[in-house]
Amino acid sequence: MSIEHASITSFRGELTRRGGTGDVVILPDSAHTAALAAAALGCEVGAIANSLLFDAGGEPVLILTSGAHRVDTAAVAERIGVERLARADPDFVRRHTGQVIGGVSPIDHPAPIRTWIDPWLRQHEVVWAAAGHPAAVFSSTYDELMAMTDAVEVQVD
């Protein structure tokens, strides 16, 4: 019997606390890209909700985007009213989420993070997002993700 990674256990507790109804799935291999996660889950890559953390002048900004999209950082920065969105380095990600790149979940961070969501995800009945570890994902719905994260819709591309 293997022991579950502490970040997954922590995520499960936060998911329950926030009223999440989805299942946490531990994948056999790391699902650090939307394509790998989709292949492992047997779903469309667009149903993967990537949790991308950006650095907006030292403030963390979380964008939940469909695995089928790339974030146009200049356009999104303008839409959400920040000067610039920069790719966050691993230390920034760990400091603000408590998680590692490839395993950042939409919830279970040390402090609240302003969050935006790609409305493209709405077209999928079930969406999948990281569960605090690169090999763990959880199922949810668009509306549930919005409710759990207080996310605001933003066009990402």
Short mmCIF file of C-alpha atoms in Angstrom, two decimals:
data_model
loop_
_atom_site.label_atom_id
_atom_site.label_comp_id
_atom_site.label_asym_id
_atom_site.label_seq_id
_atom_site.Cartn_x
_atom_site.Cartn_y
_atom_site.Cartn_z
CA MET A 1 0.00 0.00 0.00
CA SER A 2 1.41 3.38 -0.97
CA ILE A 3 1.02 6.48 1.12
CA GLU A 4 -0.71 9.42 -0.55
CA HIS A 5 1.42 12.54 -1.10
CA ALA A 6 0.68 15.22 1.52
CA SER A 7 -0.30 17.78 -1.14
CA ILE A 8 -3.03 15.45 -2.44
CA THR A 9 -4.34 14.76 1.06
CA SER A 10 -4.43 18.50 1.74
CA PHE A 11 -6.23 19.09 -1.55
CA ARG A 12 -8.87 16.43 -0.73
CA GLY A 13 -9.63 18.19 2.55
CA GLU A 14 -9.99 21.59 0.87
CA LEU A 15 -12.17 20.13 -1.90
CA THR A 16 -14.52 18.71 0.72
CA ARG A 17 -14.50 21.95 2.72
CA ARG A 18 -15.50 23.92 -0.37
CA GLY A 19 -18.29 21.51 -1.28
CA GLY A 20 -16.57 19.95 -4.29
CA THR A 21 -18.32 16.85 -5.56
CA GLY A 22 -15.74 15.46 -7.98
CA ASP A 23 -13.47 12.47 -7.77
CA VAL A 24 -9.73 12.69 -7.18
CA VAL A 25 -7.87 10.37 -9.55
CA ILE A 26 -4.23 9.42 -9.17
CA LEU A 27 -2.80 8.81 -12.62
CA PRO A 28 -0.13 6.16 -13.22
CA ASP A 29 2.25 8.71 -14.72
CA SER A 30 2.67 12.44 -14.25
CA ALA A 31 -0.01 14.41 -16.11
CA HIS A 32 1.94 17.65 -16.29
CA THR A 33 0.50 18.63 -19.68
CA ALA A 34 -3.12 18.89 -20.75
CA ALA A 35 -2.50 16.39 -23.55
CA LEU A 36 -1.05 13.77 -21.19
CA ALA A 37 -3.87 14.25 -18.69
CA ALA A 38 -6.52 14.02 -21.42
CA ALA A 39 -4.97 10.84 -22.83
CA ALA A 40 -4.86 9.24 -19.38
CA LEU A 41 -8.46 10.22 -18.62
CA GLY A 42 -9.89 9.48 -22.06
CA CYS A 43 -11.31 12.99 -22.50
CA GLU A 44 -10.81 15.87 -24.91
CA VAL A 45 -7.82 18.11 -24.21
CA GLY A 46 -10.26 21.03 -24.06
CA ALA A 47 -11.86 19.50 -20.94
CA ILE A 48 -8.62 19.90 -19.00
CA ALA A 49 -8.66 23.03 -16.85
CA ASN A 50 -5.04 24.15 -16.61
CA SER A 51 -4.29 26.20 -13.49
CA LEU A 52 -1.71 28.70 -14.69
CA LEU A 53 -0.15 31.05 -12.17
CA PHE A 54 1.20 34.36 -13.43
CA ASP A 55 3.16 37.11 -11.75
CA ALA A 56 1.44 40.50 -12.04
CA GLY A 57 4.07 42.78 -10.54
CA GLY A 58 4.58 40.51 -7.54
CA GLU A 59 0.89 39.63 -7.14
CA PRO A 60 -0.16 36.09 -8.08
CA VAL A 61 -2.89 35.78 -10.72
CA LEU A 62 -4.44 32.38 -11.44
CA ILE A 63 -5.94 31.68 -14.85
CA LEU A 64 -8.01 28.50 -15.26
CA THR A 65 -7.86 27.84 -18.97
CA SER A 66 -8.95 25.08 -21.30
CA GLY A 67 -6.12 22.78 -22.34
CA ALA A 68 -7.11 23.67 -25.91
CA HIS A 69 -6.08 27.32 -25.44
CA ARG A 70 -2.90 29.29 -24.97
CA VAL A 71 -3.13 32.40 -22.83
CA ASP A 72 -2.44 35.67 -24.66
CA THR A 73 -0.81 37.34 -21.66
CA ALA A 74 -0.86 40.86 -23.12
CA ALA A 75 -4.57 40.68 -23.97
CA VAL A 76 -5.51 39.08 -20.64
CA ALA A 77 -3.46 41.61 -18.66
CA GLU A 78 -5.41 44.40 -20.34
CA ARG A 79 -8.75 42.63 -19.78
CA ILE A 80 -8.15 42.09 -16.06
CA GLY A 81 -6.58 45.48 -15.43
CA VAL A 82 -2.96 44.65 -14.63
CA GLU A 83 0.08 46.14 -16.28
CA ARG A 84 1.63 42.83 -17.27
CA LEU A 85 1.36 39.08 -16.73
CA ALA A 86 4.70 37.32 -16.55
CA ARG A 87 5.35 33.61 -16.39
CA ALA A 88 5.81 32.72 -12.74
CA ASP A 89 9.04 30.96 -11.79
CA PRO A 90 8.93 27.74 -9.72
CA ASP A 91 9.74 29.53 -6.43
CA PHE A 92 6.92 32.08 -6.99
CA VAL A 93 4.48 29.25 -7.79
CA ARG A 94 5.48 27.24 -4.71
CA ARG A 95 5.35 30.32 -2.43
CA HIS A 96 1.86 31.38 -3.54
CA THR A 97 0.20 28.00 -4.13
CA GLY A 98 2.11 25.60 -1.90
CA GLN A 99 2.26 23.36 -4.98
CA VAL A 100 4.65 22.66 -7.84
CA ILE A 101 4.31 23.60 -11.50
CA GLY A 102 2.37 20.84 -13.23
CA GLY A 103 0.34 20.11 -10.11
CA VAL A 104 -1.16 23.52 -9.27
CA SER A 105 -4.80 23.12 -8.35
CA PRO A 106 -7.48 25.80 -8.55
CA ILE A 107 -7.84 25.70 -4.74
CA ASP A 108 -5.90 24.82 -1.56
CA HIS A 109 -3.43 27.70 -1.58
CA PRO A 110 -1.90 29.34 1.52
CA ALA A 111 -3.86 32.56 0.83
CA PRO A 112 -6.63 33.47 -1.64
CA ILE A 113 -5.45 34.15 -5.20
CA ARG A 114 -7.42 36.29 -7.64
CA THR A 115 -8.69 33.81 -10.20
CA TRP A 116 -10.09 34.07 -13.73
CA ILE A 117 -11.63 31.27 -15.78
CA ASP A 118 -11.77 30.57 -19.52
CA PRO A 119 -15.47 30.43 -20.54
CA TRP A 120 -14.51 27.85 -23.18
CA LEU A 121 -14.51 25.26 -20.37
CA ARG A 122 -18.28 25.74 -20.02
CA GLN A 123 -18.89 23.56 -23.08
CA HIS A 124 -17.69 20.44 -21.23
CA GLU A 125 -20.04 18.66 -18.85
CA VAL A 126 -17.06 17.42 -16.84
CA VAL A 127 -13.75 19.26 -16.56
CA TRP A 128 -10.56 17.96 -14.99
CA ALA A 129 -7.97 19.98 -13.07
CA ALA A 130 -4.83 19.25 -11.09
CA ALA A 131 -5.33 18.13 -7.51
CA GLY A 132 -2.20 19.60 -5.92
CA HIS A 133 0.31 17.15 -7.42
CA PRO A 134 1.50 16.45 -11.01
CA ALA A 135 0.02 12.92 -10.95
CA ALA A 136 -3.34 13.84 -9.40
CA VAL A 137 -6.43 15.33 -11.03
CA PHE A 138 -10.03 15.86 -9.99
CA SER A 139 -13.31 16.11 -11.83
CA SER A 140 -15.59 19.10 -11.54
CA THR A 141 -17.99 21.24 -13.51
CA TYR A 142 -17.54 24.74 -14.82
CA ASP A 143 -20.08 26.16 -12.37
CA GLU A 144 -18.55 24.29 -9.43
CA LEU A 145 -15.05 25.55 -10.31
CA MET A 146 -16.38 29.12 -10.48
CA ALA A 147 -18.08 28.74 -7.11
CA MET A 148 -15.09 27.13 -5.38
CA THR A 149 -12.59 29.70 -6.69
CA ASP A 150 -14.69 32.89 -6.94
CA ALA A 151 -13.36 33.05 -10.50
CA VAL A 152 -14.39 35.69 -13.00
CA GLU A 153 -14.72 34.83 -16.70
CA VAL A 154 -12.11 36.20 -19.10
CA GLN A 155 -11.35 35.44 -22.73
CA VAL A 156 -7.81 34.07 -22.67
CA ASP A 157 -6.88 34.07 -26.35
#
